[in-house]
PDB file of C-alpha atoms in Angstrom:
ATOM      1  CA  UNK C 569     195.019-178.583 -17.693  1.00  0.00           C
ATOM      2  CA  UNK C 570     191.766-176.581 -17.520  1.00  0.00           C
ATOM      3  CA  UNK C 571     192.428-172.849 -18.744  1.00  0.00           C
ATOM      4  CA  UNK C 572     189.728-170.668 -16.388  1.00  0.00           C
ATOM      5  CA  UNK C 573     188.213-167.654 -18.250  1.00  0.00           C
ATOM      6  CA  UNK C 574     189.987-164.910 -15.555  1.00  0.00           C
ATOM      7  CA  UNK C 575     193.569-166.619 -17.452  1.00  0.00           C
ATOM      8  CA  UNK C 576     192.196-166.140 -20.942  1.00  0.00           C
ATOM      9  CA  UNK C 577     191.266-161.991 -20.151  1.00  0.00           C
ATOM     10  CA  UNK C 578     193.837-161.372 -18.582  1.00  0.00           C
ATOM     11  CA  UNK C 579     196.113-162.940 -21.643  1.00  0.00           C
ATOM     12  CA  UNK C 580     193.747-161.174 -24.118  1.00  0.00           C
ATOM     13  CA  UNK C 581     194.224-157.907 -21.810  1.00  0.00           C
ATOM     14  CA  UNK C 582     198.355-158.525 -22.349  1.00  0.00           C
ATOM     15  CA  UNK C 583     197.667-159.316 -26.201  1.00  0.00           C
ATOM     16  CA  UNK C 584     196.056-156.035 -26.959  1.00  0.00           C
ATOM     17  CA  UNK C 585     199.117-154.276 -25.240  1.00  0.00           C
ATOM     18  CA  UNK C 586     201.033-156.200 -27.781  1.00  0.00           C
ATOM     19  CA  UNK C 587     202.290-158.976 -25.669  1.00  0.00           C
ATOM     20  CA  UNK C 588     204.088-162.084 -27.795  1.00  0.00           C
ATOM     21  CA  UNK C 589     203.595-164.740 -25.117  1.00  0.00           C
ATOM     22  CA  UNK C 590     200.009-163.940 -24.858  1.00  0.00           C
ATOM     23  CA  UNK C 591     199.555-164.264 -28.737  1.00  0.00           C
ATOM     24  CA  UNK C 592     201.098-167.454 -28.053  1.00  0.00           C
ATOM     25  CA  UNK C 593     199.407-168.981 -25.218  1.00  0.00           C
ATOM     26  CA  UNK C 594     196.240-167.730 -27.190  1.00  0.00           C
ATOM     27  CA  UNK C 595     197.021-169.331 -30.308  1.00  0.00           C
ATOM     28  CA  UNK C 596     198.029-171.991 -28.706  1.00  0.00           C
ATOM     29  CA  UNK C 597     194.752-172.523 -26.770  1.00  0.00           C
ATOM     30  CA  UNK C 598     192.347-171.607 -29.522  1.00  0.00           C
ATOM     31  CA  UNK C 599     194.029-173.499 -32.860  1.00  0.00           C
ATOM     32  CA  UNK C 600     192.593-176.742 -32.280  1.00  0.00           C
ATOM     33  CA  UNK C 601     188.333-174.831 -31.964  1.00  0.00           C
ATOM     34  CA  UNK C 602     189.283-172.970 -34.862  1.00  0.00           C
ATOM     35  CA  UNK C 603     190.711-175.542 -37.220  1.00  0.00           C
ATOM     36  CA  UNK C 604     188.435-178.141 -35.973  1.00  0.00           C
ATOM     37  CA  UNK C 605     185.652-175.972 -37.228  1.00  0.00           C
ATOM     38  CA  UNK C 606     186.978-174.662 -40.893  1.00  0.00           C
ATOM     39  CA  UNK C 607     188.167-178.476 -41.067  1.00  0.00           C
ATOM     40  CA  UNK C 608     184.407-179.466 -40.567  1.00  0.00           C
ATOM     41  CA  UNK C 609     183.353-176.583 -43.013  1.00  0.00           C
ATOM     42  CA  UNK C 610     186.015-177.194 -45.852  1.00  0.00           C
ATOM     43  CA  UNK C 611     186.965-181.303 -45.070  1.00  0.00           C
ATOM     44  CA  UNK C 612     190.680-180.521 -46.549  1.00  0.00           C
ATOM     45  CA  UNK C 613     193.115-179.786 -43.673  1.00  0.00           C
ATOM     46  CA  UNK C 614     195.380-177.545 -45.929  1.00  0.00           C
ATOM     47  CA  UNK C 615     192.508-175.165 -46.587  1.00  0.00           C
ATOM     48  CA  UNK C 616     191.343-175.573 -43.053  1.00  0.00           C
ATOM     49  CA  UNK C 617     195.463-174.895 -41.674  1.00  0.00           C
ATOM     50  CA  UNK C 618     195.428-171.587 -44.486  1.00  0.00           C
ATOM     51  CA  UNK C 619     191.919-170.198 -42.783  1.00  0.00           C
ATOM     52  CA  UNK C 620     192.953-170.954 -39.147  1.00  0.00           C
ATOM     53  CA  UNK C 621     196.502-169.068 -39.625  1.00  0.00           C
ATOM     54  CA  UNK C 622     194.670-166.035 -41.686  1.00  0.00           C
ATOM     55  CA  UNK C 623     192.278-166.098 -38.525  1.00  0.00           C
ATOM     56  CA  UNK C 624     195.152-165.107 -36.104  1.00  0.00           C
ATOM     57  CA  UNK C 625     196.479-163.029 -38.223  1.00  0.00           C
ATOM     58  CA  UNK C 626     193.622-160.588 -38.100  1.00  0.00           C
ATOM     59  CA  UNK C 627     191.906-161.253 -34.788  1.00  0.00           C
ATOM     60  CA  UNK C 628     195.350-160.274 -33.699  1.00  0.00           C
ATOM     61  CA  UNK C 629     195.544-157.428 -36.198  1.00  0.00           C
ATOM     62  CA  UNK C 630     192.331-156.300 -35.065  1.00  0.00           C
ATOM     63  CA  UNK C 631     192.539-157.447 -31.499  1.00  0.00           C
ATOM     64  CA  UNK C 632     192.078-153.723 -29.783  1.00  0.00           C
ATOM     65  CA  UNK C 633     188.247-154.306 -31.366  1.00  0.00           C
ATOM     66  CA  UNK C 634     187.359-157.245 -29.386  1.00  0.00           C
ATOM     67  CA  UNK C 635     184.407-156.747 -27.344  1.00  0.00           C
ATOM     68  CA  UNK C 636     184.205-158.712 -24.032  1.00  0.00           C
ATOM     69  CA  UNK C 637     181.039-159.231 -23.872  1.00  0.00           C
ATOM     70  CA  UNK C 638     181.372-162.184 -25.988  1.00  0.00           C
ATOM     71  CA  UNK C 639     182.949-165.568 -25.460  1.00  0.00           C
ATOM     72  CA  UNK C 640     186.963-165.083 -27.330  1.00  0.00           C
ATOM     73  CA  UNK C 641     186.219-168.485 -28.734  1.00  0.00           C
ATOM     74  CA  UNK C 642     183.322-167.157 -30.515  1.00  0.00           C
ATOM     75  CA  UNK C 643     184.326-164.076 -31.645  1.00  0.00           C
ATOM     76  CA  UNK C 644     187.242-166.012 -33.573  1.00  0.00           C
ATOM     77  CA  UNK C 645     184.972-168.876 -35.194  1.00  0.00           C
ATOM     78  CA  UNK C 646     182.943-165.785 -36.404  1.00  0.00           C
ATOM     79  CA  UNK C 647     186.191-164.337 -38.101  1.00  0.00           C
ATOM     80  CA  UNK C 648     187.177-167.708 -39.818  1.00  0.00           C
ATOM     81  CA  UNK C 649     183.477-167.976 -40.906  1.00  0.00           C
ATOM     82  CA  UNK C 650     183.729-164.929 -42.666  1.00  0.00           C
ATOM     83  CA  UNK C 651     187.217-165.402 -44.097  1.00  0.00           C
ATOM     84  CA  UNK C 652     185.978-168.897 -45.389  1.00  0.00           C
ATOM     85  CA  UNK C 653     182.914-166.836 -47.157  1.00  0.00           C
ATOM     86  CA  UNK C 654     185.188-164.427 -48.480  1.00  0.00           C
ATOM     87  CA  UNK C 655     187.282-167.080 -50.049  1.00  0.00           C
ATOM     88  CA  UNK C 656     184.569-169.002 -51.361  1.00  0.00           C
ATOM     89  CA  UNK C 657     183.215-165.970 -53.109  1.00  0.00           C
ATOM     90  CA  UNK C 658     186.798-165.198 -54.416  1.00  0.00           C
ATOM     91  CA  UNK C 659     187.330-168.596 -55.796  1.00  0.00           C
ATOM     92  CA  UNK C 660     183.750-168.467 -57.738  1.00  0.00           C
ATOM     93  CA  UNK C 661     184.959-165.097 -59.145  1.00  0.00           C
ATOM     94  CA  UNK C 662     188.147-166.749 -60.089  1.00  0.00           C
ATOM     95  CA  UNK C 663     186.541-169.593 -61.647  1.00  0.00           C
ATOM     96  CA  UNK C 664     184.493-167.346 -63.820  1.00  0.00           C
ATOM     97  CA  UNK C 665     187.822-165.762 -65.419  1.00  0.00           C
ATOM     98  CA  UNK C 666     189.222-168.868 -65.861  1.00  0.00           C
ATOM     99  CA  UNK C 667     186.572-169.864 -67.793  1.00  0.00           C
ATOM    100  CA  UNK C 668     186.439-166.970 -69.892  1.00  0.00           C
ATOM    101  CA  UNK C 669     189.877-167.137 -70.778  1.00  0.00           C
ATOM    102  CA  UNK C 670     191.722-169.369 -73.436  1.00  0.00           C
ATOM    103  CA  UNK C 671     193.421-172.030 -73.106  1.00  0.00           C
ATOM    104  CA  UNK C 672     197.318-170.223 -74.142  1.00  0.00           C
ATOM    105  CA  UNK C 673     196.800-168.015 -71.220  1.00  0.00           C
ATOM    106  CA  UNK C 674     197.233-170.425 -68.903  1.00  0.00           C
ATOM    107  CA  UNK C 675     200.225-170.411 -66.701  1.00  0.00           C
ATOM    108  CA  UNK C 676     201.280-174.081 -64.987  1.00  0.00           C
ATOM    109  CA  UNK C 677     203.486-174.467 -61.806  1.00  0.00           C
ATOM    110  CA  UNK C 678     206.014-177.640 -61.821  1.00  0.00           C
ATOM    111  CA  UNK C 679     207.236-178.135 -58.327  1.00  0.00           C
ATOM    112  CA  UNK C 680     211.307-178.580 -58.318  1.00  0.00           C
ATOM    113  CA  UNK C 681     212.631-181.491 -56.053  1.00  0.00           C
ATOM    114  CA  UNK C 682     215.996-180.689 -56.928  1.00  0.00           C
ATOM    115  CA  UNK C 683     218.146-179.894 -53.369  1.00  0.00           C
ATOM    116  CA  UNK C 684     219.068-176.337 -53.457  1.00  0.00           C
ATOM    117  CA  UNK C 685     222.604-174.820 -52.828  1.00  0.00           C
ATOM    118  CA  UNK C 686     221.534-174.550 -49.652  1.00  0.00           C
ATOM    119  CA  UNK C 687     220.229-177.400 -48.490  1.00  0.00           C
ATOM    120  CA  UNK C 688     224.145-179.332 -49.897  1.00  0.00           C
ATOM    121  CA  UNK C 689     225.746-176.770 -47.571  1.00  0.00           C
ATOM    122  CA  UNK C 690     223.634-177.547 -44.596  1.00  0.00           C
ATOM    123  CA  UNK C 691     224.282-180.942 -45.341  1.00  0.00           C
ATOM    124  CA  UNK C 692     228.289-180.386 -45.732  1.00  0.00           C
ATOM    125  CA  UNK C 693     227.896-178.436 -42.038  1.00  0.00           C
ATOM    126  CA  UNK C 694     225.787-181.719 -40.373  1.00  0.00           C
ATOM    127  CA  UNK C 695     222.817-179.678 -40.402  1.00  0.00           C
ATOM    128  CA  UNK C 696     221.172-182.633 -42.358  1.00  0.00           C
ATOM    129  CA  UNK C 697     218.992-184.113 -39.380  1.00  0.00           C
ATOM    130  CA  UNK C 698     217.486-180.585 -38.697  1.00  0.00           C
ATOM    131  CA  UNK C 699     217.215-180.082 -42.382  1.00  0.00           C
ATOM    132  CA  UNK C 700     214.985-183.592 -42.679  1.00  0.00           C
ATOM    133  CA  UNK C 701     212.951-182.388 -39.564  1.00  0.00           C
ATOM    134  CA  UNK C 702     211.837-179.214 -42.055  1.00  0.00           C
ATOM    135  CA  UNK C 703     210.836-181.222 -44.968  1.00  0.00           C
ATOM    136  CA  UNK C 704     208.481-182.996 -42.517  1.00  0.00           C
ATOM    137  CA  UNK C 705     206.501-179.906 -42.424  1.00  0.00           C
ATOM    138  CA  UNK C 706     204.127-178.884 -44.885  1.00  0.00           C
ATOM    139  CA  UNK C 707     205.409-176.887 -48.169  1.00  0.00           C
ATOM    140  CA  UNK C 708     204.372-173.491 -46.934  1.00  0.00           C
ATOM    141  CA  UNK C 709     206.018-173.739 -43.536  1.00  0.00           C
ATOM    142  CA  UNK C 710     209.029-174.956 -45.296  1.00  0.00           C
ATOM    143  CA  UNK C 711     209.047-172.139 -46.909  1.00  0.00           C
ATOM    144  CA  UNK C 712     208.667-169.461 -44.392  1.00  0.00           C
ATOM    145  CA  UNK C 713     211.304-170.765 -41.940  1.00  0.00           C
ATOM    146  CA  UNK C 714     213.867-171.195 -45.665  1.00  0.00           C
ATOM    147  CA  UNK C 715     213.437-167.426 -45.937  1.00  0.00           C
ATOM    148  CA  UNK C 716     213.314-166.341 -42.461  1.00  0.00           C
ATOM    149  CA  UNK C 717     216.453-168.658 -41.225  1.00  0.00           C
ATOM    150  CA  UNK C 718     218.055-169.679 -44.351  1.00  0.00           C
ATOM    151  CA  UNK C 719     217.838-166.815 -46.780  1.00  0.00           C
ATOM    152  CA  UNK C 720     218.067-164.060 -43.397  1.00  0.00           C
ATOM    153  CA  UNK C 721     214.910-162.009 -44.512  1.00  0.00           C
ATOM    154  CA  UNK C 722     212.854-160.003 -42.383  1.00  0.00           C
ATOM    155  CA  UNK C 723     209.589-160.287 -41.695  1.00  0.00           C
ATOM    156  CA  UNK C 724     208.284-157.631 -44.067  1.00  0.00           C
ATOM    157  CA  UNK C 725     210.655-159.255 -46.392  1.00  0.00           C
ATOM    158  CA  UNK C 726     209.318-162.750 -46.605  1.00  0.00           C
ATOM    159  CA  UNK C 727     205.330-160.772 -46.743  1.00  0.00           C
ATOM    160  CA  UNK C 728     206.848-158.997 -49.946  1.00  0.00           C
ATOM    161  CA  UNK C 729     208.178-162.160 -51.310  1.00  0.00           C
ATOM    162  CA  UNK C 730     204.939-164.489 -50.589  1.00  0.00           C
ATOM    163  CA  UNK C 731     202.764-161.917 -51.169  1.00  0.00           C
ATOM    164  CA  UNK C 732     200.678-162.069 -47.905  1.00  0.00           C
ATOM    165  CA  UNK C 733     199.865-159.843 -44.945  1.00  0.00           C
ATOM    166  CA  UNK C 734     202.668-158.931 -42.536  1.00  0.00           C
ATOM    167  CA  UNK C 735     200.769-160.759 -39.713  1.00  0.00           C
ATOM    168  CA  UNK C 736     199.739-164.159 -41.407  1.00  0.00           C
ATOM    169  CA  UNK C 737     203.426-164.432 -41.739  1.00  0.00           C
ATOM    170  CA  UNK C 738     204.593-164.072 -38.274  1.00  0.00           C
ATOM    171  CA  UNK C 739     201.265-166.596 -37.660  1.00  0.00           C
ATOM    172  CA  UNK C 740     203.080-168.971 -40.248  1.00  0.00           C
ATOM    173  CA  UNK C 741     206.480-168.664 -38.558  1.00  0.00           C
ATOM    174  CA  UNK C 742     205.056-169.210 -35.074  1.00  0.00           C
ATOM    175  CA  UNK C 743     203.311-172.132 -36.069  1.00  0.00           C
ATOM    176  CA  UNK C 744     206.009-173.757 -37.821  1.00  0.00           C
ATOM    177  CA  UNK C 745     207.960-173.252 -35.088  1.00  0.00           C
ATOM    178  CA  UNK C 746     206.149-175.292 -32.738  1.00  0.00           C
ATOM    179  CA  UNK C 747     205.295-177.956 -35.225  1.00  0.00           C
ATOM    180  CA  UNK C 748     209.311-177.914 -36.232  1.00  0.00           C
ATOM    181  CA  UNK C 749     209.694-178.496 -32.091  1.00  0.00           C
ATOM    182  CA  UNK C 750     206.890-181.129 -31.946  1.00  0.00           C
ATOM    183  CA  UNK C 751     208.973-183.500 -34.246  1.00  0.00           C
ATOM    184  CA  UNK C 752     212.278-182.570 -33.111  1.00  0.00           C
ATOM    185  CA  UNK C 753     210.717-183.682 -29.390  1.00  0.00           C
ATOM    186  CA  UNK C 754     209.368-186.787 -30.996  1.00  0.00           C
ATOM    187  CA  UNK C 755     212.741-188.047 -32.062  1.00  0.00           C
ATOM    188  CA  UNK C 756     214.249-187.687 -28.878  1.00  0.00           C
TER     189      UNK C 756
END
């Protein structure tokens, strides 16, 4: 199905008015351009996945500044490239701390398989195929639909708890959404 340009304004027009759909049909149409490139720039898919969703987040934070003169497409790769920059530079700053610090100050994370209370009483109430469809996703989108569906947080709740902008985590949730629905579809 070919998208025509006069589709995409008019769904950026909606966006800046604060439609959800268009958000959608715009992430929807634009993921694939923008991951393909970070994927290209940073050849790991879960660093390439984090820039994409942080891309959304503010284009559609900061969609009112969007200047149509210039292709949507482009305006968005621009954003990732920057946010890819800006992480690279972060990550050389971190890596000159680390260095300078000793070894005792070191903190290490051990991931816990262990099921949850949870995840036994979703089992107990035959929620345990839906519950396997979610650990087919990747950790962090686990993790957002957990607190958002599981644990009943709010939006601003779940941004508190993971510590990132409001809008990267209704990106997140949106995205594991439709990858949840992807392999739910599959099965059927």
């Amino acid at each position: 199905m070919t998208v025509k340009t006069a589709q995409i304004k008019e769904h950026i027009d909606r966006a800046k008015v604060g439609d959800q759909i268009s958000f959608s049909f715009l992430l929807d149409h634009f993921w694939s351009d923008v991951y393909s490139f970070q994927l290209l720039r940073t050849r790991n898919e879960n660093e390439a996945e984090d820039i994409t969703i942080r891309t959304f987040s503010k284009a559609f934070d900061k969609i009112d500044t969007y200047n149509s003169n210039y292709e949507f497409k482009t305006w968005l790769i621009t954003i990732s490239k920057n946010i890819h920059i800006d992480l690279i530079r972060k990550k050389k700053s971190e890596l000159l701390i680390k260095a300078s610090r000793q070894e005792e100050n070191t903190v290490y994370n051990l991931a816990d398989d262990t099921p949850t209370a949870e995840d036994k009483l979703i089992t107990e109430q035959n929620l345990a195929t839906l519950l396997q469809h979610i650990k087919k996703l990747k950790p962090h989108y686990q993790k957002v639909i957990n607190l958002r569906y599981f644990q009943e947080l709010s939006y601003e709740e779940i941004a508190k708890e993971l510590n990132e902008p409001l809008n990267n985590i209704k990106v997140k949730l949106l995205r594991a959404k439709k990858l949840l629905a992807g392999i739910i579809t599959k099965k059927k």
